[in-house]
Amino acid sequence: MDMPIPNILIWFIFLLPLASFVLISFFTKPILKKPRLSGYLTIGAVAGSLTLSIWTLISILRAEGHELVIPDFNWLTINGVINIQVGLVMDTLTAVMLIVVTTVSLMVQIYSQGYMHSDPGYHRYYAFMSLFTASMLGLVMVNNLLLMYVFWELVGLCSYLLIGFWFHKPEAAKAAKKAFIVTRIGDFGFLAAILLLFSQTGTLDIAQIHSLALTGAIGGTILMWAAIGIFLGAVGKSAQFPLHVWLPDAMEGPTPVSALIHAATMVAAGVFLVARMFPIFEHSPDALLIVATIGGFTAIFAASMGLVMNDIKRVLAYSTVSQLGYMMLGLGTGGVAIGIIHLFNHAFFKALLFLGAGSINHATGTFDMRRMGGLRKVMPWTYFTFLIASLSISGIWPLAGFWSKDEILVSTFDSQPVLFYLAMATVFMTAFYMFRVVFLTFGGKYRGGTSSQTDTRPHESPMVMIIPMVILSVLAICSGWFNVTGDFGHLLGHGAEHGFIEGFFGILTHPLPWISLIMAFAGILLAYAIYSKNWISATKVRKFFSPIHTMFFRKYWMDELYEDIIGEKILNKGIFARLKLFDSKLVDGAVNGVAEAVMTMGRAIRQVQTGQLQLYGIFIILGVLAIAIGLILWG
Amino acid sequence: MEVGLEHYLILSTVLFSIGLYGALSKRSAVVILMSIEIMLAAVTVTMVAFSRYIVPTELTGQIFTIFIIVVAAAEAAVGLAIIIAIYRRRENIDASKIDLLKW
Amino acid sequence: MGLEISFWILAVVTIISAVAVVWLRNIFRAALSLILCFLGVAGIFVTLSADFLAAIQILIYVGAVAILIILAIMLTREVEKGSLSNKLKIPVLVTTLLFLGVAIYAVINTSWSVVTLPPQEPTTSAIANQLFGRDGFVLAVEISAIMLLAAIIGAVTLMREE
């Protein structure tokens, strides 16, 4: 591994999963009909990509300026005016994202071997997963906004296909549609920003746009609008307020899909996009403030809904939205490094949480926490890994979540005090809802099995599902340690450097981490008091906070707002109905009117066409006479 | 008064007008065909008269007339065949009732 | 002098017989009047020194076309119905008279470049030279031969029982 990775192999990071997709779609499914092979093919391809990604990371770390230069090649030339080049950008940001995507993808693919074991859509599942992995890798690697948009849409497509994987369920089909349409609103902003930047700079190359932004060649309002447009894209993809409504519904897809796409990678693409285009945001403070505000608000907003959900995956979904809000907050206040470090850590522990939820579902056949309980004894591995992930997301020292969350809180404290208090409250809420899940699921007595389920006793999942969870739990513990010395942050252009041990324990000499730790422990304790020991009755609490509970539980009536008021009343019955009226009355009326007029005229004129040959003869003679008389008179 | 070109031309015009009247006002297809023959004959008279008075050394007018007669003969043959075919189908050759091409 | 007398006689005969064609109710008689009209035209040709054409006129019109028409009259039983006029009688009459007036006006008011040379007689060999000789009308003769063939085939096809 001493030698730097050859350029051609870098392309293979992206091409391997793509090849797997093509092979599954056109070869193993229709011709060989061997489902196992499709799974192995995907796992092999992703494992290959992971290996190459690690090699790339090492090469980048050793390279001059921590960046590999890959020569572009021409893709499109229009009249010599528009030149679009295809190329890869190989900097530390890309490398980190490559590692995240390939690692989580590999774990999820292995896990799916167990989870999707007897699903009839096994081939399709792996084909889509391969395509998704390829698109996501392409998204993080390309150096050109146009291609980035292509991959951006491709991951959106894969998300749609996989949310609607069980398309025979109406909820799944509806959720897929919702996810696609809601993210489209954001994509529109992204596209508008791309067009704006292109019209102003004449280039789509990200590095060139950045250098133009740095020199001030583009600036002011234009830069701000471009940044806002890009952020709108990120809001859609990363499910930030107010476009967060699709992500909880996206949980209708298979759980490994939720783990990979809707927790670790695709939803983080929005954060990645902002990070990638960060120089543009840096030069427009207003846009940065918007990023931070939306992020901070989303964090607490989503967490509040996570407090009351009964579906384990929905709790995790709101948790994801909330954590993505954290990342945005980190980006908005601190910079690329802080946001991306949290993305890095979050990918592992959130994927682990989802895999744990999948494992529980595998055992109990439900996602409803009211019908779980007491699983600690029968599913020790799942319990153990889930607990680690919960502690990590709650921000307990020294697990991964602590380090990145702390960074975000510090940078927020420095610049945006109001958002800092929101973030601090979110820490408490995060710990509470996560341990609510833990206690409801693993503590107490088993409450399920009374229904018609034939499988009465829950059981531990097979090893093929446990091993990826164990590996991820190791990462959920240690992934944060990469930044203890500040190296990680330094690579991404930020950070105070200090030694590992000094940093590892030294952080506890500051007061801020203690505050966040106390908040987290308070959350855990409250959850323990309510859901484990029943010191405080959950029903009473619910009754006491009845209006607020209802508000949280109904998701602030956002779905109703969008679907009934905006979708139905304003758009359908308001604007569209009027437009339809305009169309049917005015446009159709004009068209039909012209046709009607022509037909009426034709009906009148055709009476001349009597079929009487001799009448025609008279007219011929009269015509000849007219010409003759004309010639005589004026000729 | 010496008979000249104008006499022949006026004779021809009168003949043509008679034929025209018959062709446009008669119901029977056979009579219409006969009227058309009169019109053709009128034209041949014109041709020959021109040949005689304008270019007496050349006979181009008469040559034209030969061709007109040939065409008229062919026309009569085909026209009568059509009339009989129509008659077979419709029991009737009234031109004012043969109006399938109306609106 | 003889030529002029014969012209006037022939002209009167021709016009009267032509009027009879469109005037007579009996179609068969109309057809016979048509034959008389053709004979008159043949006589007119003679006064114009077109002896060959006069012969052809009698042969083809009187001999062939008139017989065809009579045959058609027999085959279609038109005699019983008679030669009726359609509803357009008056407009047609007006139009025709108008046409006649305009045409005669044009004929009279045009100054014809009449050449006072004696006509060629006899014309038969001259016409033959023109039709078949070098720089003559051979091509037109060939084409009219093909046209006649086509007319024969067409007539036969139309008349054939399905």
Short mmCIF file of N, CA and C in Angstrom, two decimals, chain B residues 1-3 5-11 13-18 21-22 24-28 30-31 34-35 37-38 44-45 48-50 52-54 56-57 59 62-63 65-67 69-74 76-78 80-82 84-85 87-89 91 93, chain C residues 4 7-8 11 14-15 18-19 21-22 30-31 34 38 41 44-45 47-48 50 53 60-61 68-69 72-73 75-78 83-86 89 92-93 96 99-100 103 107 112-115 117 119-120 126-127 130-131 137 140 144 147 151 155 158-161:
data_model
loop_
_atom_site.label_atom_id
_atom_site.label_comp_id
_atom_site.label_asym_id
_atom_site.label_seq_id
_atom_site.Cartn_x
_atom_site.Cartn_y
_atom_site.Cartn_z
N MET B 1 -72.17 39.61 -101.43
CA MET B 1 -71.12 39.58 -100.44
C MET B 1 -70.37 38.26 -100.53
N GLU B 2 -69.09 38.41 -100.64
CA GLU B 2 -68.27 37.21 -100.82
C GLU B 2 -68.10 36.48 -99.49
N VAL B 3 -68.20 35.18 -99.59
CA VAL B 3 -68.01 34.37 -98.36
C VAL B 3 -66.55 34.36 -97.98
N LEU B 5 -63.55 34.32 -94.33
CA LEU B 5 -63.20 33.63 -93.08
C LEU B 5 -64.26 33.87 -92.00
N GLU B 6 -64.72 35.15 -91.91
CA GLU B 6 -65.66 35.48 -90.84
C GLU B 6 -66.94 34.64 -90.93
N HIS B 7 -67.38 34.37 -92.14
CA HIS B 7 -68.60 33.58 -92.30
C HIS B 7 -68.43 32.21 -91.67
N TYR B 8 -67.30 31.62 -92.00
CA TYR B 8 -67.06 30.28 -91.45
C TYR B 8 -66.95 30.34 -89.94
N LEU B 9 -66.26 31.38 -89.43
CA LEU B 9 -66.07 31.47 -87.99
C LEU B 9 -67.41 31.66 -87.28
N ILE B 10 -68.26 32.49 -87.85
CA ILE B 10 -69.56 32.73 -87.21
C ILE B 10 -70.42 31.47 -87.27
N LEU B 11 -70.36 30.78 -88.40
CA LEU B 11 -71.07 29.50 -88.52
C LEU B 11 -70.61 28.57 -87.41
N THR B 13 -69.18 29.37 -84.60
CA THR B 13 -69.59 29.86 -83.28
C THR B 13 -71.03 29.48 -82.98
N VAL B 14 -71.88 29.64 -83.99
CA VAL B 14 -73.28 29.29 -83.78
C VAL B 14 -73.41 27.80 -83.48
N LEU B 15 -72.73 26.99 -84.26
CA LEU B 15 -72.77 25.54 -84.03
C LEU B 15 -72.30 25.21 -82.62
N PHE B 16 -71.19 25.85 -82.23
CA PHE B 16 -70.62 25.59 -80.92
C PHE B 16 -71.62 25.95 -79.82
N SER B 17 -72.29 27.11 -80.00
CA SER B 17 -73.25 27.55 -78.98
C SER B 17 -74.42 26.60 -78.86
N ILE B 18 -74.86 26.11 -80.01
CA ILE B 18 -75.96 25.14 -79.97
C ILE B 18 -75.53 23.90 -79.20
N TYR B 21 -75.33 24.64 -75.50
CA TYR B 21 -76.65 24.65 -74.87
C TYR B 21 -77.12 23.24 -74.61
N GLY B 22 -76.97 22.38 -75.62
CA GLY B 22 -77.42 21.00 -75.46
C GLY B 22 -76.65 20.29 -74.36
N LEU B 24 -75.23 21.45 -71.74
CA LEU B 24 -75.47 21.91 -70.38
C LEU B 24 -76.92 21.76 -69.94
N SER B 25 -77.86 21.60 -70.89
CA SER B 25 -79.25 21.67 -70.47
C SER B 25 -79.99 20.34 -70.59
N LYS B 26 -79.36 19.32 -71.16
CA LYS B 26 -80.10 18.08 -71.38
C LYS B 26 -79.88 17.09 -70.23
N ARG B 27 -80.90 16.32 -69.94
CA ARG B 27 -80.77 15.32 -68.89
C ARG B 27 -80.09 14.06 -69.38
N SER B 28 -80.45 13.66 -70.59
CA SER B 28 -79.95 12.36 -71.08
C SER B 28 -78.48 12.44 -71.43
N VAL B 30 -76.81 10.56 -73.33
CA VAL B 30 -76.56 10.34 -74.76
C VAL B 30 -76.71 11.63 -75.52
N VAL B 31 -77.76 12.39 -75.19
CA VAL B 31 -77.95 13.67 -75.89
C VAL B 31 -76.79 14.60 -75.57
N MET B 34 -74.04 13.72 -77.75
CA MET B 34 -74.29 14.19 -79.11
C MET B 34 -73.99 15.67 -79.23
N SER B 35 -74.39 16.45 -78.21
CA SER B 35 -74.13 17.90 -78.22
C SER B 35 -72.63 18.15 -78.23
N GLU B 37 -70.42 16.26 -79.54
CA GLU B 37 -69.93 15.99 -80.90
C GLU B 37 -70.17 17.20 -81.80
N ILE B 38 -71.31 17.86 -81.58
CA ILE B 38 -71.57 19.07 -82.38
C ILE B 38 -70.51 20.12 -82.10
N THR B 44 -63.74 21.82 -85.50
CA THR B 44 -63.03 21.39 -86.71
C THR B 44 -63.28 22.36 -87.86
N VAL B 45 -64.50 22.86 -87.95
CA VAL B 45 -64.79 23.85 -88.99
C VAL B 45 -63.87 25.05 -88.85
N VAL B 48 -60.31 24.16 -90.02
CA VAL B 48 -60.15 24.06 -91.47
C VAL B 48 -60.26 25.43 -92.11
N ALA B 49 -61.17 26.29 -91.59
CA ALA B 49 -61.31 27.63 -92.15
C ALA B 49 -60.02 28.41 -91.99
N PHE B 50 -59.43 28.35 -90.80
CA PHE B 50 -58.15 29.03 -90.61
C PHE B 50 -57.10 28.51 -91.56
N ARG B 52 -57.52 27.20 -94.38
CA ARG B 52 -57.81 27.62 -95.76
C ARG B 52 -57.46 29.08 -95.99
N TYR B 53 -57.75 29.95 -95.01
CA TYR B 53 -57.62 31.38 -95.28
C TYR B 53 -56.34 32.00 -94.74
N ILE B 54 -55.76 31.45 -93.71
CA ILE B 54 -54.57 32.07 -93.14
C ILE B 54 -53.31 31.45 -93.74
N PRO B 56 -52.92 28.95 -96.53
CA PRO B 56 -53.45 28.03 -97.54
C PRO B 56 -52.41 27.08 -98.10
N THR B 57 -51.11 27.44 -98.06
CA THR B 57 -50.11 26.53 -98.64
C THR B 57 -49.78 25.37 -97.71
N LEU B 59 -51.02 22.66 -94.58
CA LEU B 59 -52.27 22.02 -94.23
C LEU B 59 -52.38 21.73 -92.73
N GLN B 62 -55.74 21.28 -91.17
CA GLN B 62 -56.41 20.02 -91.51
C GLN B 62 -55.82 18.86 -90.73
N ILE B 63 -54.48 18.91 -90.55
CA ILE B 63 -53.83 17.85 -89.76
C ILE B 63 -54.41 17.85 -88.34
N THR B 65 -57.26 18.87 -87.45
CA THR B 65 -58.62 18.35 -87.52
C THR B 65 -58.64 16.83 -87.54
N ILE B 66 -57.68 16.26 -88.23
CA ILE B 66 -57.62 14.79 -88.22
C ILE B 66 -57.46 14.27 -86.80
N PHE B 67 -56.56 14.91 -86.09
CA PHE B 67 -56.35 14.45 -84.71
C PHE B 67 -57.58 14.67 -83.86
N ILE B 69 -60.58 14.58 -84.85
CA ILE B 69 -61.55 13.53 -85.19
C ILE B 69 -61.19 12.22 -84.51
N VAL B 70 -59.88 11.93 -84.49
CA VAL B 70 -59.43 10.70 -83.82
C VAL B 70 -59.83 10.73 -82.36
N VAL B 71 -59.51 11.85 -81.70
CA VAL B 71 -59.83 11.96 -80.29
C VAL B 71 -61.33 11.89 -80.06
N ALA B 72 -62.09 12.55 -80.97
CA ALA B 72 -63.54 12.55 -80.81
C ALA B 72 -64.09 11.14 -80.94
N ALA B 73 -63.51 10.38 -81.86
CA ALA B 73 -63.98 9.00 -82.03
C ALA B 73 -63.72 8.19 -80.77
N ALA B 74 -62.49 8.34 -80.22
CA ALA B 74 -62.14 7.62 -79.00
C ALA B 74 -63.05 8.05 -77.87
N ALA B 76 -66.03 9.25 -78.04
CA ALA B 76 -67.37 8.72 -78.22
C ALA B 76 -67.44 7.27 -77.77
N ALA B 77 -66.41 6.51 -78.14
CA ALA B 77 -66.40 5.09 -77.76
C ALA B 77 -66.39 4.92 -76.25
N VAL B 78 -65.44 5.60 -75.58
CA VAL B 78 -65.33 5.44 -74.13
C VAL B 78 -66.54 6.03 -73.43
N LEU B 80 -69.60 6.40 -74.49
CA LEU B 80 -70.79 5.56 -74.60
C LEU B 80 -70.65 4.32 -73.75
N ALA B 81 -69.43 3.80 -73.67
CA ALA B 81 -69.22 2.64 -72.80
C ALA B 81 -69.55 2.99 -71.36
N ILE B 82 -69.09 4.18 -70.92
CA ILE B 82 -69.38 4.61 -69.55
C ILE B 82 -70.89 4.76 -69.35
N ILE B 84 -73.27 3.26 -70.86
CA ILE B 84 -73.96 1.97 -70.77
C ILE B 84 -73.66 1.28 -69.45
N ALA B 85 -72.40 1.44 -68.99
CA ALA B 85 -72.06 0.85 -67.69
C ALA B 85 -72.90 1.47 -66.59
N TYR B 87 -75.78 2.87 -66.93
CA TYR B 87 -77.16 2.46 -67.14
C TYR B 87 -77.41 1.08 -66.55
N ARG B 88 -76.43 0.20 -66.73
CA ARG B 88 -76.56 -1.15 -66.18
C ARG B 88 -76.71 -1.13 -64.67
N ARG B 89 -75.97 -0.25 -64.08
CA ARG B 89 -75.97 -0.21 -62.63
C ARG B 89 -77.17 0.55 -62.07
N GLU B 91 -79.97 1.83 -64.07
CA GLU B 91 -81.20 1.82 -64.87
C GLU B 91 -81.58 3.21 -65.32
N ILE B 93 -79.76 7.17 -66.97
CA ILE B 93 -78.56 7.92 -67.30
C ILE B 93 -78.82 9.42 -67.24
N GLU C 4 -70.37 30.06 -103.11
CA GLU C 4 -71.09 30.83 -102.09
C GLU C 4 -72.49 30.28 -101.86
N PHE C 7 -72.23 27.27 -99.84
CA PHE C 7 -71.93 27.58 -98.44
C PHE C 7 -73.18 27.94 -97.67
N TRP C 8 -73.97 28.85 -98.25
CA TRP C 8 -75.17 29.30 -97.54
C TRP C 8 -76.14 28.15 -97.32
N ALA C 11 -74.66 25.89 -94.69
CA ALA C 11 -74.67 26.50 -93.36
C ALA C 11 -76.06 26.41 -92.77
N THR C 14 -76.84 22.80 -91.83
CA THR C 14 -76.08 22.37 -90.65
C THR C 14 -76.68 22.96 -89.39
N ILE C 15 -76.95 24.25 -89.40
CA ILE C 15 -77.45 24.89 -88.18
C ILE C 15 -78.83 24.37 -87.82
N ALA C 18 -78.46 21.01 -86.39
CA ALA C 18 -77.86 21.07 -85.04
C ALA C 18 -78.92 21.50 -84.04
N VAL C 19 -79.73 22.50 -84.41
CA VAL C 19 -80.81 22.93 -83.51
C VAL C 19 -81.77 21.77 -83.28
N VAL C 21 -81.08 18.69 -83.17
CA VAL C 21 -80.50 17.72 -82.22
C VAL C 21 -80.90 18.08 -80.80
N VAL C 22 -80.80 19.37 -80.45
CA VAL C 22 -81.13 19.74 -79.08
C VAL C 22 -82.60 20.06 -78.91
N ALA C 30 -83.31 12.86 -83.00
CA ALA C 30 -82.18 13.75 -82.74
C ALA C 30 -80.90 13.15 -83.29
N ALA C 31 -80.74 11.86 -83.09
CA ALA C 31 -79.53 11.20 -83.58
C ALA C 31 -79.46 11.28 -85.10
N LEU C 34 -78.36 14.55 -86.07
CA LEU C 34 -76.92 14.68 -85.87
C LEU C 34 -76.17 14.20 -87.11
N PHE C 38 -73.59 16.28 -89.35
CA PHE C 38 -72.24 15.86 -89.72
C PHE C 38 -72.04 15.93 -91.23
N VAL C 41 -71.46 19.45 -92.19
CA VAL C 41 -70.09 19.86 -91.88
C VAL C 41 -69.14 19.33 -92.94
N ILE C 44 -69.33 21.54 -95.74
CA ILE C 44 -68.59 22.77 -95.47
C ILE C 44 -67.11 22.55 -95.74
N PHE C 45 -66.62 21.37 -95.34
CA PHE C 45 -65.21 21.05 -95.59
C PHE C 45 -64.92 21.10 -97.09
N THR C 47 -66.43 22.93 -99.32
CA THR C 47 -66.34 24.32 -99.76
C THR C 47 -65.02 24.95 -99.34
N LEU C 48 -64.38 24.36 -98.32
CA LEU C 48 -63.09 24.88 -97.89
C LEU C 48 -61.93 24.15 -98.57
N ALA C 50 -61.23 21.08 -98.52
CA ALA C 50 -60.63 20.01 -97.73
C ALA C 50 -61.31 18.71 -98.11
N LEU C 53 -60.61 15.60 -95.75
CA LEU C 53 -61.30 15.71 -94.47
C LEU C 53 -62.79 15.44 -94.61
N ILE C 60 -66.01 8.60 -90.52
CA ILE C 60 -65.91 8.38 -89.08
C ILE C 60 -67.17 8.82 -88.37
N TYR C 61 -67.59 10.04 -88.62
CA TYR C 61 -68.75 10.54 -87.88
C TYR C 61 -70.03 9.85 -88.27
N LEU C 68 -72.61 4.34 -83.36
CA LEU C 68 -72.38 4.04 -81.94
C LEU C 68 -73.46 4.67 -81.08
N ILE C 69 -73.75 5.93 -81.40
CA ILE C 69 -74.73 6.65 -80.58
C ILE C 69 -76.10 6.01 -80.71
N ALA C 72 -76.16 3.03 -78.63
CA ALA C 72 -76.30 3.35 -77.20
C ALA C 72 -77.74 3.68 -76.88
N ILE C 73 -78.38 4.40 -77.78
CA ILE C 73 -79.79 4.76 -77.54
C ILE C 73 -80.63 3.51 -77.46
N LEU C 75 -79.60 0.53 -76.60
CA LEU C 75 -79.26 -0.26 -75.41
C LEU C 75 -79.81 0.33 -74.12
N THR C 76 -79.98 1.67 -74.10
CA THR C 76 -80.41 2.28 -72.84
C THR C 76 -81.88 2.64 -72.82
N ARG C 77 -82.59 2.29 -73.84
CA ARG C 77 -84.03 2.55 -73.88
C ARG C 77 -84.37 4.00 -73.57
N GLU C 78 -83.53 4.91 -74.13
CA GLU C 78 -83.76 6.32 -73.87
C GLU C 78 -84.92 6.86 -74.68
N SER C 83 -85.95 13.23 -74.87
CA SER C 83 -84.87 14.13 -74.51
C SER C 83 -85.39 15.27 -73.67
N LEU C 84 -85.20 15.15 -72.35
CA LEU C 84 -85.73 16.16 -71.45
C LEU C 84 -84.66 17.18 -71.09
N SER C 85 -85.14 18.36 -70.75
CA SER C 85 -84.20 19.38 -70.28
C SER C 85 -84.16 19.34 -68.75
N ASN C 86 -83.03 19.82 -68.22
CA ASN C 86 -82.95 19.88 -66.77
C ASN C 86 -83.43 21.24 -66.27
N LYS C 89 -82.39 25.12 -67.70
CA LYS C 89 -82.62 25.50 -69.10
C LYS C 89 -82.43 27.00 -69.34
N VAL C 92 -78.85 28.35 -68.72
CA VAL C 92 -77.97 27.87 -69.78
C VAL C 92 -78.21 28.66 -71.05
N LEU C 93 -79.46 28.92 -71.33
CA LEU C 93 -79.78 29.68 -72.54
C LEU C 93 -79.15 31.06 -72.49
N THR C 96 -75.42 30.79 -72.87
CA THR C 96 -75.03 30.44 -74.22
C THR C 96 -75.16 31.64 -75.15
N PHE C 99 -72.41 33.90 -74.53
CA PHE C 99 -71.19 33.38 -75.15
C PHE C 99 -71.20 33.66 -76.65
N LEU C 100 -72.34 33.39 -77.24
CA LEU C 100 -72.45 33.60 -78.69
C LEU C 100 -72.16 35.05 -79.04
N ALA C 103 -68.50 35.83 -78.61
CA ALA C 103 -67.67 35.19 -79.63
C ALA C 103 -67.82 35.89 -80.98
N VAL C 107 -65.05 37.75 -83.21
CA VAL C 107 -64.74 37.36 -84.58
C VAL C 107 -64.79 38.57 -85.50
N TRP C 112 -58.28 39.74 -89.26
CA TRP C 112 -57.58 38.51 -89.59
C TRP C 112 -56.62 38.75 -90.72
N SER C 113 -55.43 38.23 -90.60
CA SER C 113 -54.44 38.41 -91.68
C SER C 113 -54.69 37.35 -92.77
N VAL C 114 -55.72 37.65 -93.54
CA VAL C 114 -56.13 36.67 -94.54
C VAL C 114 -55.16 36.72 -95.74
N VAL C 115 -54.76 35.55 -96.22
CA VAL C 115 -53.88 35.46 -97.39
C VAL C 115 -54.74 35.07 -98.60
N LEU C 117 -54.36 33.47 -101.39
CA LEU C 117 -53.74 32.50 -102.28
C LEU C 117 -54.75 31.42 -102.59
N PRO C 119 -56.22 27.77 -102.74
CA PRO C 119 -55.94 26.62 -101.86
C PRO C 119 -55.31 25.46 -102.62
N GLN C 120 -54.62 24.58 -101.83
CA GLN C 120 -54.04 23.37 -102.41
C GLN C 120 -55.13 22.37 -102.73
N ALA C 126 -50.82 15.54 -100.01
CA ALA C 126 -50.13 16.55 -99.20
C ALA C 126 -50.24 16.23 -97.71
N ILE C 127 -51.47 15.85 -97.29
CA ILE C 127 -51.66 15.49 -95.88
C ILE C 127 -50.83 14.28 -95.53
N GLN C 130 -47.38 15.34 -94.99
CA GLN C 130 -47.25 16.06 -93.71
C GLN C 130 -47.25 15.08 -92.54
N LEU C 131 -48.17 14.11 -92.60
CA LEU C 131 -48.32 13.21 -91.47
C LEU C 131 -47.14 12.27 -91.33
N PHE C 137 -45.67 14.81 -88.65
CA PHE C 137 -46.36 14.55 -87.37
C PHE C 137 -46.37 13.07 -87.00
N ALA C 140 -47.01 12.24 -83.37
CA ALA C 140 -48.41 12.41 -82.95
C ALA C 140 -49.27 11.28 -83.48
N SER C 144 -51.44 8.88 -81.18
CA SER C 144 -52.89 8.72 -81.30
C SER C 144 -53.24 7.26 -81.55
N MET C 147 -53.36 5.88 -78.17
CA MET C 147 -54.55 6.37 -77.49
C MET C 147 -55.80 5.61 -77.95
N ALA C 151 -58.29 3.44 -75.74
CA ALA C 151 -59.72 3.69 -75.72
C ALA C 151 -60.49 2.42 -75.99
N ALA C 155 -62.96 0.82 -73.36
CA ALA C 155 -64.37 0.61 -73.67
C ALA C 155 -64.76 -0.83 -73.43
N LEU C 158 -64.97 -1.54 -69.72
CA LEU C 158 -66.15 -0.95 -69.10
C LEU C 158 -67.41 -1.73 -69.43
N MET C 159 -67.45 -2.24 -70.62
CA MET C 159 -68.66 -2.89 -71.07
C MET C 159 -68.77 -4.33 -70.61
N ARG C 160 -67.66 -4.91 -70.20
CA ARG C 160 -67.67 -6.33 -69.86
C ARG C 160 -68.55 -6.58 -68.65
N GLU C 161 -69.24 -7.70 -68.68
CA GLU C 161 -70.04 -8.08 -67.51
C GLU C 161 -69.09 -8.52 -66.40
#
